[in-house]
Coordinates of C-alpha atoms in Angstrom, one line a residue:
M1 CA 113.9 50.1 133.0
G2 CA 112.0 46.9 134.2
E3 CA 111.7 45.8 137.7
H4 CA 113.2 47.6 140.5
I5 CA 114.6 44.1 142.3
K6 CA 114.6 45.9 145.8
K7 CA 115.7 42.7 147.6
S8 CA 118.6 42.1 145.7
S9 CA 121.7 42.2 147.6
F10 CA 124.1 41.7 144.4
S11 CA 126.4 39.4 146.2
E12 CA 128.5 36.5 144.8
K13 CA 126.2 34.0 146.7
E14 CA 123.3 35.4 144.8
R15 CA 125.0 35.8 141.6
K16 CA 126.2 31.7 141.7
V17 CA 122.4 30.9 142.1
F18 CA 121.2 33.2 139.5
V19 CA 123.7 31.9 137.1
Q20 CA 122.1 28.3 137.2
N21 CA 118.6 29.8 137.3
L22 CA 119.5 31.4 133.9
I23 CA 120.8 28.1 132.4
D24 CA 117.6 26.5 133.6
D25 CA 115.5 29.2 132.2
I26 CA 116.9 28.4 128.8
Q27 CA 116.2 24.8 129.3
A28 CA 112.7 25.4 130.6
L29 CA 112.1 27.6 127.4
E30 CA 113.2 25.0 125.0
S31 CA 111.0 22.4 126.7
M32 CA 107.7 24.6 126.7
I33 CA 108.5 25.3 122.9
K34 CA 108.8 21.7 122.3
E35 CA 105.9 20.7 124.3
G36 CA 103.6 23.4 122.7
L37 CA 103.1 25.0 125.8
I38 CA 103.7 28.6 124.4
E39 CA 100.4 30.5 123.2
D40 CA 100.1 30.7 119.6
D41 CA 96.1 31.1 118.9
I42 CA 96.1 34.9 119.6
V43 CA 97.7 37.9 118.7
R44 CA 98.2 40.8 121.0
I45 CA 99.9 44.5 120.8
G46 CA 101.1 46.5 123.8
A47 CA 103.2 49.8 124.2
E48 CA 105.3 51.4 126.8
Q49 CA 105.2 55.4 126.7
E50 CA 107.9 57.5 128.1
M51 CA 107.6 61.0 128.6
C52 CA 109.7 64.0 130.2
L53 CA 108.5 66.0 132.7
I54 CA 109.2 70.2 132.1
K55 CA 109.0 73.1 134.0
D56 CA 106.8 76.5 133.4
D57 CA 110.4 77.6 131.5
Y58 CA 110.2 74.3 129.5
R59 CA 113.3 72.8 130.9
P60 CA 113.7 69.4 132.7
S61 CA 111.5 69.3 136.2
P62 CA 113.2 66.5 138.6
N63 CA 109.9 65.6 140.2
S64 CA 108.9 62.1 138.7
L65 CA 108.6 60.4 142.4
D66 CA 106.3 63.2 143.7
V67 CA 103.9 63.2 140.4
L68 CA 104.1 59.4 140.6
K69 CA 103.2 59.2 144.3
D70 CA 100.3 61.8 143.4
V71 CA 98.9 59.7 140.2
D72 CA 99.0 56.6 142.2
D73 CA 98.3 54.2 139.2
S74 CA 100.3 51.0 138.6
H75 CA 100.5 51.9 135.0
F76 CA 103.1 54.4 135.9
T77 CA 106.9 53.6 136.7
T78 CA 110.1 55.5 137.0
E79 CA 112.8 56.1 134.5
F80 CA 116.5 56.6 135.0
A81 CA 116.2 60.2 135.6
K82 CA 113.9 62.0 137.9
Y83 CA 112.6 64.1 134.9
N84 CA 111.3 60.9 133.0
I85 CA 108.2 58.9 133.6
E86 CA 106.9 55.6 131.7
A87 CA 103.3 54.4 131.3
N88 CA 102.6 50.6 130.6
L89 CA 99.7 50.3 128.7
D90 CA 97.3 47.1 128.5
P91 CA 97.9 44.4 126.1
Y92 CA 94.7 44.5 123.3
T93 CA 94.1 41.6 120.9
L94 CA 95.1 42.8 117.5
E95 CA 91.5 42.9 116.1
K96 CA 88.9 45.4 115.0
G97 CA 89.1 48.7 117.2
C98 CA 92.2 47.7 119.1
F99 CA 94.2 51.1 118.0
T100 CA 91.3 53.2 119.0
D101 CA 91.0 51.5 122.4
M102 CA 94.7 51.6 122.6
E103 CA 94.7 55.3 121.8
Q104 CA 91.8 56.1 124.2
Q105 CA 93.9 54.5 127.2
L106 CA 97.0 56.3 126.2
R107 CA 95.2 59.6 126.2
Q108 CA 93.4 58.8 129.5
L109 CA 96.7 57.8 131.0
L110 CA 98.5 60.9 129.9
G111 CA 95.3 63.1 131.0
K112 CA 95.9 61.5 134.5
V113 CA 99.6 62.1 134.6
K114 CA 99.2 65.7 133.3
K115 CA 96.7 66.3 136.2
S116 CA 99.3 65.1 138.8
A117 CA 102.3 66.8 136.9
D118 CA 100.1 70.3 137.0
N119 CA 99.9 69.8 140.7
H120 CA 103.6 69.8 141.2
N121 CA 103.9 72.6 138.6
A122 CA 105.1 70.5 135.9
K123 CA 104.0 69.7 132.4
V124 CA 104.4 66.5 130.3
I125 CA 106.2 66.4 126.9
L126 CA 106.3 63.7 124.3
T127 CA 110.0 63.9 122.6
G128 CA 112.7 61.3 121.6
I129 CA 114.9 63.9 123.3
L130 CA 114.1 66.8 125.1
P131 CA 116.0 69.9 123.5
T132 CA 116.4 71.9 126.9
I133 CA 118.4 69.1 128.7
S134 CA 121.5 70.6 129.6
K135 CA 124.7 68.9 130.8
G136 CA 123.7 70.1 134.3
E137 CA 120.8 67.4 134.4
L138 CA 123.0 64.8 133.5
G139 CA 124.7 64.8 136.9
M140 CA 124.1 61.9 139.6
D141 CA 122.0 64.2 141.5
F142 CA 119.2 63.8 138.5
M143 CA 119.3 60.0 138.7
T144 CA 116.0 58.4 140.2
P145 CA 117.2 57.2 143.8
I146 CA 116.3 53.4 143.0
P147 CA 119.0 50.7 143.6
R148 CA 118.7 49.1 140.3
Y149 CA 119.7 52.2 138.4
Y150 CA 122.8 52.8 140.7
R151 CA 123.6 49.4 140.4
I152 CA 123.3 49.8 136.6
N153 CA 125.5 52.8 136.6
E154 CA 128.3 51.5 139.1
V155 CA 128.7 48.0 137.4
L156 CA 128.9 49.6 133.7
K157 CA 131.5 52.2 135.1
T158 CA 133.4 49.4 136.8
W159 CA 133.4 47.3 133.5
R160 CA 134.1 50.4 131.2
G161 CA 137.1 51.3 133.5
D162 CA 136.8 55.0 132.3
D163 CA 134.7 57.8 131.6
F164 CA 131.8 57.2 129.2
T165 CA 132.5 59.1 125.9
V166 CA 130.1 60.6 123.7
R167 CA 131.1 61.4 120.0
I168 CA 128.1 61.9 117.7
K169 CA 128.6 63.9 113.9
G170 CA 126.0 65.4 112.1
A171 CA 125.3 69.0 110.8
D172 CA 127.0 69.8 114.2
E173 CA 129.6 67.5 116.4
L174 CA 129.0 66.6 119.9
S175 CA 132.3 65.1 121.7
L176 CA 132.8 64.7 125.4
H177 CA 133.3 62.5 128.4
H178 CA 130.7 61.9 131.1
D179 CA 131.0 60.0 134.5
S180 CA 127.5 58.3 134.6
V181 CA 125.2 56.6 132.2
L182 CA 122.8 59.0 132.7
F183 CA 122.9 60.1 129.1
E184 CA 120.6 57.5 128.5
A185 CA 118.0 59.4 130.1
C186 CA 118.1 62.0 127.5
N187 CA 116.3 59.1 125.2
T188 CA 112.6 58.7 125.5
S189 CA 110.8 56.2 123.4
F190 CA 107.3 54.6 122.5
Q191 CA 108.1 51.2 122.9
L192 CA 106.0 48.8 120.5
H193 CA 105.0 45.4 121.4
L194 CA 103.8 42.4 119.2
Q195 CA 103.2 38.8 120.1
I196 CA 104.5 36.4 118.0
P197 CA 103.7 32.6 117.5
P198 CA 106.9 30.5 118.5
D199 CA 106.7 28.3 115.0
D200 CA 106.9 31.8 113.1
F201 CA 109.0 33.8 115.6
I202 CA 112.2 33.7 113.5
K203 CA 110.8 34.5 110.4
S204 CA 109.3 37.5 112.1
Y205 CA 112.1 38.6 113.9
N206 CA 114.4 38.6 110.8
W207 CA 111.6 40.8 108.9
A208 CA 111.6 43.1 111.7
Q209 CA 115.3 43.6 111.1
A210 CA 114.8 44.1 107.6
I211 CA 112.3 46.8 107.9
S212 CA 113.8 48.5 110.7
G213 CA 115.6 51.3 108.5
P214 CA 112.6 52.3 106.8
V215 CA 110.2 52.4 109.6
L216 CA 112.5 54.4 111.6
G217 CA 113.3 56.8 108.3
V218 CA 109.7 58.0 108.4
C219 CA 109.3 58.4 112.4
C220 CA 112.5 60.3 113.3
N221 CA 112.0 62.9 116.1
S222 CA 115.4 63.4 117.7
P223 CA 117.6 65.3 115.9
L224 CA 119.1 67.8 118.7
L225 CA 121.2 67.2 121.7
L226 CA 122.7 69.7 124.0
G227 CA 121.8 72.3 121.4
K228 CA 123.6 70.5 119.0
E229 CA 122.2 69.4 115.5
L230 CA 123.2 65.8 115.1
W231 CA 121.4 62.7 113.5
R232 CA 117.7 62.8 112.7
E233 CA 117.3 60.2 115.3
T234 CA 120.0 60.8 117.4
R235 CA 118.6 58.4 120.4
I236 CA 120.1 55.9 118.2
A237 CA 123.8 57.0 118.3
L238 CA 123.4 58.2 122.2
F239 CA 121.9 55.0 123.4
Q240 CA 124.5 52.7 122.3
Q241 CA 127.4 55.1 123.4
S242 CA 125.7 55.9 127.0
L243 CA 125.5 52.4 127.7
D244 CA 128.7 50.9 126.1
T245 CA 130.8 48.8 128.4
R246 CA 133.3 47.8 125.8
I247 CA 137.0 48.6 126.6
W248 CA 139.1 50.2 123.7
T249 CA 142.6 48.5 123.5
K250 CA 145.6 49.1 120.8
A251 CA 144.5 45.7 119.7
V252 CA 142.0 45.1 116.9
K253 CA 139.3 42.7 118.4
E254 CA 135.7 41.9 118.0
Q255 CA 133.6 43.6 120.9
V256 CA 129.8 43.2 120.6
A257 CA 127.9 46.3 121.6
R258 CA 125.2 45.8 124.4
V259 CA 122.9 48.3 122.7
G260 CA 123.0 47.3 119.0
F261 CA 121.2 45.9 115.9
G262 CA 122.5 42.5 116.1
E263 CA 125.3 40.7 114.1
S264 CA 123.3 38.2 111.7
W265 CA 119.9 37.0 110.7
Q266 CA 119.0 34.5 113.2
K267 CA 118.1 30.9 112.9
D268 CA 116.3 27.9 114.8
S269 CA 114.4 29.4 117.7
V270 CA 114.0 32.3 119.9
A271 CA 115.9 30.3 122.5
E272 CA 119.0 30.6 120.4
I273 CA 118.8 34.5 120.4
F274 CA 118.7 34.5 124.3
K275 CA 121.7 31.8 124.2
K276 CA 124.0 34.3 121.7
D277 CA 123.1 37.1 124.2
I278 CA 124.1 35.2 127.4
S279 CA 127.3 34.1 125.6
T280 CA 128.1 37.5 124.5
H281 CA 127.2 39.9 127.4
R282 CA 128.0 39.6 131.2
I283 CA 125.5 39.8 133.7
L284 CA 124.7 43.2 134.7
L285 CA 122.0 42.3 137.5
T286 CA 121.0 39.6 139.9
K287 CA 118.2 39.2 142.1
P288 CA 116.9 36.3 144.7
I289 CA 114.8 33.7 142.8
E290 CA 112.3 31.7 145.1
N291 CA 111.0 29.1 142.4
N292 CA 113.3 27.3 139.6
S293 CA 111.6 27.2 136.4
L294 CA 112.5 23.5 135.8
D295 CA 110.9 22.5 139.2
L296 CA 107.7 24.6 138.4
L297 CA 107.5 22.8 134.9
R298 CA 107.8 19.5 136.6
Q299 CA 105.0 20.8 138.7
G300 CA 102.8 21.6 135.8
K301 CA 103.0 25.1 136.5
I302 CA 104.0 27.7 133.9
P303 CA 107.4 29.6 134.9
K304 CA 108.0 33.4 134.6
L305 CA 111.5 32.9 133.7
E306 CA 112.8 35.5 136.1
A307 CA 116.4 35.1 135.6
L308 CA 116.1 35.3 131.8
S309 CA 113.7 38.0 132.1
L310 CA 116.1 40.3 134.2
F311 CA 119.2 39.1 131.9
N312 CA 117.2 40.1 128.8
S313 CA 116.1 43.6 130.3
T314 CA 119.9 44.4 130.5
V315 CA 120.5 43.9 126.8
Y316 CA 119.2 46.4 124.4
R317 CA 118.6 45.0 121.1
W318 CA 116.7 47.7 118.9
N319 CA 114.2 44.8 118.2
R320 CA 114.3 43.1 121.3
P321 CA 112.9 39.1 121.6
C322 CA 110.6 38.8 124.9
Y323 CA 109.2 36.1 126.9
G324 CA 106.1 36.5 129.4
V325 CA 103.1 35.1 131.1
G326 CA 99.6 36.6 130.8
N327 CA 96.5 35.0 132.3
G328 CA 98.7 31.9 133.0
K329 CA 99.7 31.6 129.5
P330 CA 103.3 31.8 128.3
H331 CA 103.9 33.9 125.3
L332 CA 106.7 35.3 122.8
R333 CA 106.7 38.9 121.4
I334 CA 109.0 41.1 119.4
E335 CA 109.5 44.6 121.4
N336 CA 110.3 47.5 119.0
R337 CA 112.8 49.9 120.9
Y338 CA 114.1 52.3 118.2
I339 CA 110.3 54.3 117.7
P340 CA 110.9 57.9 119.4
S341 CA 108.6 59.2 121.6
G342 CA 106.1 61.8 120.0
P343 CA 105.5 64.3 118.4
T344 CA 101.9 63.6 119.1
V345 CA 99.8 60.6 120.4
I346 CA 98.3 60.4 117.0
D347 CA 101.6 60.1 115.3
E348 CA 102.7 57.6 117.7
M349 CA 99.3 55.5 116.9
A350 CA 100.4 55.8 113.2
N351 CA 103.7 54.6 113.8
F352 CA 102.3 51.7 115.6
A353 CA 99.7 50.8 113.2
F354 CA 102.6 50.9 110.3
W355 CA 104.8 48.7 112.1
V356 CA 102.0 46.3 113.2
G357 CA 100.8 46.1 109.8
L358 CA 104.0 45.4 108.1
M359 CA 104.8 42.5 110.8
A360 CA 101.2 41.1 110.2
G361 CA 101.2 41.4 106.3
R362 CA 104.9 39.9 105.7
P363 CA 104.6 38.3 102.3
K364 CA 105.4 35.0 101.9
K365 CA 108.7 35.7 99.8
Y366 CA 110.3 37.4 102.8
D367 CA 110.1 34.4 105.2
D368 CA 114.0 33.7 104.6
M369 CA 115.4 36.9 104.7
S370 CA 119.1 35.4 104.7
G371 CA 118.3 34.0 101.2
I372 CA 117.5 37.6 99.6
M373 CA 119.2 40.2 101.7
D374 CA 122.5 40.5 103.1
F375 CA 122.2 41.2 107.0
K376 CA 125.2 44.2 106.8
M377 CA 122.8 45.7 104.2
A378 CA 119.6 45.6 106.7
K379 CA 122.1 46.9 109.5
L380 CA 123.6 49.6 107.1
N381 CA 119.9 50.8 106.1
F382 CA 119.0 51.2 110.0
I383 CA 121.9 53.6 110.6
R384 CA 121.6 55.6 107.5
A385 CA 117.9 55.9 108.4
A386 CA 119.0 57.1 112.1
M387 CA 121.6 59.6 110.5
S388 CA 119.1 60.9 107.5
G389 CA 115.6 60.2 108.3
R390 CA 113.2 60.7 105.4
H391 CA 115.9 61.5 103.1
T392 CA 117.9 58.4 103.4
V393 CA 118.7 56.2 100.2
F394 CA 118.3 52.4 100.8
S395 CA 119.5 49.2 99.5
W396 CA 116.3 47.2 99.3
M397 CA 116.4 43.7 97.8
D398 CA 119.4 44.7 95.3
K399 CA 117.3 47.8 94.3
T400 CA 118.4 51.4 95.4
M401 CA 115.8 53.2 96.8
T402 CA 114.7 56.4 98.9
V403 CA 112.4 56.3 102.0
K404 CA 109.8 57.8 100.2
K405 CA 109.8 55.2 97.3
I406 CA 110.2 52.3 99.4
I407 CA 107.3 53.1 102.0
K408 CA 104.8 54.1 99.3
E409 CA 105.5 51.4 96.5
E410 CA 106.7 48.6 99.0
L411 CA 105.6 48.8 102.5
L412 CA 102.4 50.8 102.6
P413 CA 100.8 48.1 100.3
I414 CA 102.0 45.3 102.9
A415 CA 100.8 47.5 105.9
Y416 CA 97.2 47.8 104.7
N417 CA 96.9 44.2 104.0
G418 CA 98.3 43.3 107.4
L419 CA 95.9 45.3 109.3
R420 CA 92.9 44.1 106.9
K421 CA 94.0 40.5 107.5
F422 CA 93.0 41.0 111.4
N423 CA 89.8 42.7 110.3
I424 CA 91.2 46.1 111.8
D425 CA 88.4 48.6 111.5
E426 CA 88.8 50.4 107.7
D427 CA 88.3 53.9 109.3
D428 CA 91.5 53.3 111.8
I429 CA 93.4 51.8 108.8
N430 CA 92.8 54.6 106.7
R431 CA 93.3 57.1 109.5
L432 CA 96.7 55.8 110.5
L433 CA 98.3 54.7 107.6
G434 CA 97.1 58.0 105.9
I435 CA 99.3 60.0 108.3
I436 CA 102.3 57.9 107.4
E437 CA 101.5 58.8 103.6
A438 CA 101.2 62.5 104.5
R439 CA 104.5 62.3 106.5
I440 CA 106.5 61.2 103.6
K441 CA 105.5 63.7 101.6
N442 CA 105.4 66.8 104.2
G443 CA 108.2 65.7 106.8
T444 CA 109.0 64.5 110.1
G445 CA 109.2 65.9 113.9
A446 CA 112.9 65.7 113.4
E447 CA 112.8 68.0 110.1
W448 CA 110.1 70.4 111.9
Q449 CA 112.3 70.6 114.7
I450 CA 115.6 71.5 112.6
K451 CA 113.9 73.8 110.5
N452 CA 112.6 76.1 113.2
F453 CA 115.7 75.8 115.1
R454 CA 117.9 77.1 112.3
E455 CA 115.3 80.0 111.8
L456 CA 115.3 80.8 115.5
K457 CA 118.9 80.9 116.0
K458 CA 119.1 83.5 113.4
Q459 CA 117.0 85.7 115.6
M460 CA 118.3 84.8 119.1
K461 CA 120.9 83.2 121.4
Q462 CA 120.9 79.4 121.1
D463 CA 119.4 78.7 124.6
S464 CA 116.7 81.1 124.0
A465 CA 116.1 79.2 120.6
I466 CA 116.1 75.9 122.7
V467 CA 113.4 77.0 124.8
Q468 CA 111.3 78.7 122.2
L469 CA 111.3 75.4 120.3
T470 CA 110.4 73.2 123.2
K471 CA 107.5 75.5 124.1
A472 CA 106.5 75.3 120.4
M473 CA 106.5 71.5 120.4
Y474 CA 104.5 71.4 123.6
N475 CA 101.8 73.6 122.3
N476 CA 101.4 71.8 119.1
Q477 CA 101.2 68.7 121.0
E478 CA 98.5 70.0 123.2
T479 CA 96.7 70.7 119.9
E480 CA 96.7 67.0 118.8
V481 CA 97.7 68.1 115.2
P482 CA 100.0 65.4 113.4
V483 CA 103.4 66.8 112.9
H484 CA 103.1 66.8 109.1
Q485 CA 100.7 69.8 109.6
W486 CA 102.7 71.9 112.2
K487 CA 103.2 75.3 111.1
P488 CA 106.6 77.0 111.3
I489 CA 107.3 79.0 114.7
K490 CA 106.5 82.6 113.7
G491 CA 108.7 85.2 115.5
M492 CA 109.7 84.9 119.3
A493 CA 106.4 83.6 121.2
K494 CA 105.9 85.0 124.7
T495 CA 106.8 82.6 127.7
K496 CA 107.8 82.4 131.4
E497 CA 111.2 82.3 130.2
S498 CA 113.3 83.6 132.9
F499 CA 117.2 84.2 132.6
H500 CA 118.5 83.1 135.6
W501 CA 121.6 81.2 135.1
V502 CA 125.1 82.3 133.1
R503 CA 124.4 79.3 130.8
Q504 CA 121.5 80.8 129.2
I505 CA 122.8 83.8 127.7
M506 CA 126.5 83.1 127.2
S507 CA 128.3 83.1 124.0
T508 CA 129.3 79.5 123.2
K509 CA 131.0 80.0 120.0
L510 CA 134.4 80.9 120.8
L511 CA 137.8 81.9 119.1
K512 CA 140.6 81.1 121.1
L513 CA 144.3 81.5 121.6
Y514 CA 147.3 79.4 122.5
E515 CA 149.9 81.2 124.9
D516 CA 152.8 80.3 122.8
D517 CA 151.1 82.1 119.6
Y518 CA 152.9 85.1 118.6
A519 CA 151.3 88.3 119.7
N520 CA 150.8 90.0 116.1
L521 CA 148.8 87.0 115.1
A522 CA 146.4 87.4 118.2
I523 CA 146.1 91.0 117.5
A524 CA 145.0 90.5 113.9
I525 CA 142.8 87.7 115.0
M526 CA 140.9 90.2 117.3
Q527 CA 140.9 93.0 114.5
W528 CA 139.4 90.5 112.0
N529 CA 136.7 89.4 114.1
N530 CA 136.1 92.7 115.8
I531 CA 136.1 91.2 119.5
H532 CA 137.8 92.8 122.5
H533 CA 138.3 89.7 124.5
I534 CA 139.5 86.3 123.9
P535 CA 140.5 83.1 126.0
V536 CA 144.1 81.8 126.0
E537 CA 144.6 78.1 126.3
N538 CA 147.5 75.9 126.8
G539 CA 148.2 72.5 125.2
K540 CA 145.8 70.5 127.2
G541 CA 143.1 72.7 126.3
E542 CA 142.7 74.4 129.6
L543 CA 142.4 78.1 130.1
V544 CA 145.7 79.8 131.4
G545 CA 144.7 83.5 130.3
L546 CA 142.7 86.1 128.8
L547 CA 143.6 88.4 126.2
T548 CA 141.8 91.9 125.9
W549 CA 142.1 95.1 124.2
S550 CA 142.6 97.1 127.3
H551 CA 145.7 94.9 128.5
I552 CA 147.1 95.0 125.3
E553 CA 147.4 98.6 125.3
K554 CA 149.8 98.3 128.4
F555 CA 152.3 97.1 126.1
E556 CA 152.3 99.4 123.3
K557 CA 156.2 99.5 123.4
L558 CA 156.7 95.7 123.2
D559 CA 157.8 94.2 119.9
K560 CA 154.5 92.2 118.8
K561 CA 156.2 90.1 116.1
E562 CA 158.7 88.6 118.8
A563 CA 156.3 88.6 121.7
R564 CA 153.9 85.6 122.8
V565 CA 150.6 86.0 123.8
S566 CA 151.7 84.8 127.3
D567 CA 153.6 88.0 127.2
I568 CA 150.4 90.1 127.2
M569 CA 147.7 88.1 128.4
V570 CA 145.9 88.6 131.6
K571 CA 147.0 85.5 133.6
D572 CA 144.8 85.9 137.0
V573 CA 141.7 85.3 135.2
I574 CA 138.2 85.5 136.9
T575 CA 135.8 82.9 135.9
V576 CA 132.2 81.7 136.5
A577 CA 130.6 78.3 136.0
P578 CA 127.4 77.8 133.5
R579 CA 125.4 77.6 136.5
T580 CA 126.5 80.7 138.4
E581 CA 123.3 83.2 138.7
I582 CA 123.6 85.7 136.3
E583 CA 123.2 88.6 138.9
T584 CA 126.3 87.1 140.7
A585 CA 128.3 87.4 137.5
K586 CA 127.0 91.0 136.6
K587 CA 128.3 92.0 140.5
M588 CA 131.6 90.0 139.9
M589 CA 132.3 92.4 136.6
E590 CA 131.2 95.5 138.4
E591 CA 133.3 94.7 141.4
H592 CA 136.5 94.0 139.7
Q593 CA 135.8 96.3 136.5
I594 CA 136.1 93.9 134.1
G595 CA 134.0 93.5 130.4
C596 CA 133.8 89.9 130.4
L597 CA 134.0 86.5 132.3
P598 CA 134.9 83.2 130.7
V599 CA 132.6 80.6 131.8
C600 CA 134.5 77.3 132.8
V601 CA 133.5 73.7 133.5
D602 CA 136.8 72.7 135.7
T603 CA 139.7 74.1 133.5
H604 CA 137.9 74.1 130.4
T605 CA 136.3 77.0 128.6
V606 CA 132.8 76.4 127.5
G607 CA 131.6 80.2 127.0
I608 CA 132.0 83.7 127.9
I609 CA 129.5 86.5 129.2
S610 CA 130.2 90.0 128.5
K611 CA 128.6 93.2 129.3
V612 CA 126.7 93.1 126.1
D613 CA 125.3 89.6 126.9
L614 CA 124.2 91.1 130.2

């Protein structure tokens, strides 16, 4: 999430100065490009590893600040939620054994944070979306207490003027309102960086956009959210919706999402991309800037373009252009933000090598993407890949191709050539790209999760299935076997899983009645489905009563064809919340001599717990 801007006051005075610095940064960037000051004689790679902290029960562990304090290493930093951590890897020159060197550093850093996590009764897991995250871990009390995060949440909520809405349809459907941007914290990624010479930046950037769909299709690892089976890479939809500041009106008007793929092929220079983003998106964060970039240039110094860098960090392009300074030299790079974290380190490194190889090996015929491919088609390919993963059918240069076909016949040969062009060790090339080749035949992390989750749900309640799935993912990750070789989960593994909260054992697939339904229909529905209690709602979807067999029997003489559900339901309903302790719910049922308790969030029923569940 970038720097923490501890000294920022976010005042109007600070904003006014920041705006001028932002304008000056663009001018300074253009001057540096024109004068040939941007580094162009070396290519480097870099990465950011996001990870989740989990407890012994495989649920989120909100103690990242304790772990970071213990690990005491500047490579690590916070993320939006207290159960996420980010590791920033060192840049490596794209040559010979760079992928082996980066893999070794990544393993070393993960080993270090795992050791610190263990000191705080936590584990580290790499996954695009942690399956065991529940609505309970998306409240403000789970946000990392750092001014930048609070400011982002505050400003985005103000701009939106309403709750954030998440609506994603896959095999299941998720639709709900949320009062903070913390849904963003569900997403963990493995962000890839590649340095690009300024004179090749636009060609490279457009190529990066064109290959995004096929690359994502073979890397998917985020199919589940809140127990729902959604997209193969649900992060794509979730990230855009969790940071969406657009205000919906009855008028049809163009509004550009703050998180997105882009609107067109790029032209001219990287400065034009930044200008477009500044023109399209409001300034979200500011900070005091001591040294003006134009003044520094006049003094013969290289500016960090602090205003531009801060602004750019709050515009979330899936392929993000970046400016940076390393060893006193300015450079440009593309940040690939759509690759998920996990399933294993070796899978991530394979994804990295595949993408870098594709970028480095771009054939000359793809120098002008606008002349051979419609941008909307590249964008549609990306969305399709997020939805369907390895089973996507693409439109590629006027041909219809599956993910398997396009990667095997078109893209893998380019990636092999690209890595060889930079003299990458042949063993590394074959080892890493061989994993991509095997994955297109045998399946992605998303497919493994879905297949096993479906099987587990046949044997146990959804919450238990999610825990067992996460446990198996963690154990497989520790073996370092790439995901295409992972075996199916056999039976219910032994775990320290503890049933503590009502939400862990409640039934969520509920039938419901409305208060104005006729009693005879209600009774028939209960008989057909062999259920003894059913919640009753009003027209607003609020719980207003409970219909039970024992209560119906009291109205034996009532004409069921004329009577309404409101005439025979229990109106004084005792309810519990999802985070009510099971023991408390059990005592309430015994005390009131009732067989079930509706589970509610505010006035809305989200589940029901019965004696059978207990």
